[in-house]
PDB file of C-alpha atoms in Angstrom:
ATOM      1  CA  MET A   1     -17.320  -0.309  35.886  1.00 93.00           C
ATOM      2  CA  PHE A   2     -19.168   0.302  32.728  1.00 94.00           C
ATOM      3  CA  PHE A   3     -17.361   3.526  31.871  1.00 94.00           C
ATOM      4  CA  GLY A   4     -13.942   2.199  32.254  1.00 95.00           C
ATOM      5  CA  LEU A   5     -14.857  -0.581  29.777  1.00 96.00           C
ATOM      6  CA  LEU A   6     -16.384   2.131  27.525  1.00 97.00           C
ATOM      7  CA  ALA A   7     -13.226   4.037  27.578  1.00 97.00           C
ATOM      8  CA  MET A   8     -10.753   1.115  26.922  1.00 97.00           C
ATOM      9  CA  HIS A   9     -13.195   0.010  23.903  1.00 97.00           C
ATOM     10  CA  ILE A  10     -12.725   3.502  22.548  1.00 98.00           C
ATOM     11  CA  LEU A  11      -9.104   3.722  23.122  1.00 98.00           C
ATOM     12  CA  GLU A  12      -8.592   0.603  21.558  1.00 98.00           C
ATOM     13  CA  VAL A  13     -10.276   1.648  18.538  1.00 98.00           C
ATOM     14  CA  MET A  14      -8.328   4.924  18.035  1.00 98.00           C
ATOM     15  CA  PHE A  15      -5.057   3.017  18.419  1.00 98.00           C
ATOM     16  CA  PHE A  16      -5.838   0.556  15.603  1.00 98.00           C
ATOM     17  CA  VAL A  17      -7.223   3.493  13.588  1.00 98.00           C
ATOM     18  CA  GLY A  18      -3.864   5.371  14.415  1.00 98.00           C
ATOM     19  CA  MET A  19      -1.608   2.216  13.351  1.00 98.00           C
ATOM     20  CA  ALA A  20      -3.688   2.271  10.045  1.00 98.00           C
ATOM     21  CA  GLY A  21      -3.110   5.899   9.405  1.00 97.00           C
ATOM     22  CA  SER A  22       0.569   5.423  10.566  1.00 98.00           C
ATOM     23  CA  SER A  23       0.922   2.278   8.112  1.00 98.00           C
ATOM     24  CA  ILE A  24      -0.428   4.394   5.366  1.00 98.00           C
ATOM     25  CA  VAL A  25       1.869   7.589   5.694  1.00 98.00           C
ATOM     26  CA  VAL A  26       4.772   4.818   5.641  1.00 97.00           C
ATOM     27  CA  VAL A  27       3.626   3.144   2.408  1.00 97.00           C
ATOM     28  CA  ILE A  28       3.077   6.649   0.585  1.00 97.00           C
ATOM     29  CA  SER A  29       6.441   7.913   1.901  1.00 97.00           C
ATOM     30  CA  PHE A  30       8.057   4.652   0.793  1.00 96.00           C
ATOM     31  CA  ILE A  31       6.704   4.960  -2.817  1.00 95.00           C
ATOM     32  CA  GLU A  32       7.701   8.375  -3.116  1.00 95.00           C
ATOM     33  CA  ASP A  33      11.236   7.541  -2.266  1.00 95.00           C
ATOM     34  CA  ALA A  34      11.516   4.709  -4.173  1.00 93.00           C
ATOM     35  CA  GLN A  35      10.184   7.090  -7.325  1.00 92.00           C
ATOM     36  CA  GLU A  36      13.080   9.478  -6.435  1.00 91.00           C
ATOM     37  CA  LEU A  37      15.768   6.865  -5.998  1.00 91.00           C
ATOM     38  CA  PHE A  38      15.041   4.789  -9.144  1.00 90.00           C
ATOM     39  CA  GLY A  39      13.152   7.274 -11.295  1.00 82.00           C
ATOM     40  CA  GLU A  40      16.115   9.312 -12.362  1.00 66.00           C
ATOM     41  CA  ASP A  41      18.127   6.577 -14.288  1.00 57.00           C
TER      42      ASP A  41
END
C-alpha cells in the first residue's frame, strides 16, 4: 500500500511538472508567432 501511494504522489508531481513545461512552451511559441505576425509591418 505504501509503494502505491508513493507511486501516485510521484506521478502526480511529474504530471504537474509536465503541465508547467508544456505551458511554458505554448507561451514561448505564442510570443514568437506574435512577433512574426506583427513585427513586419
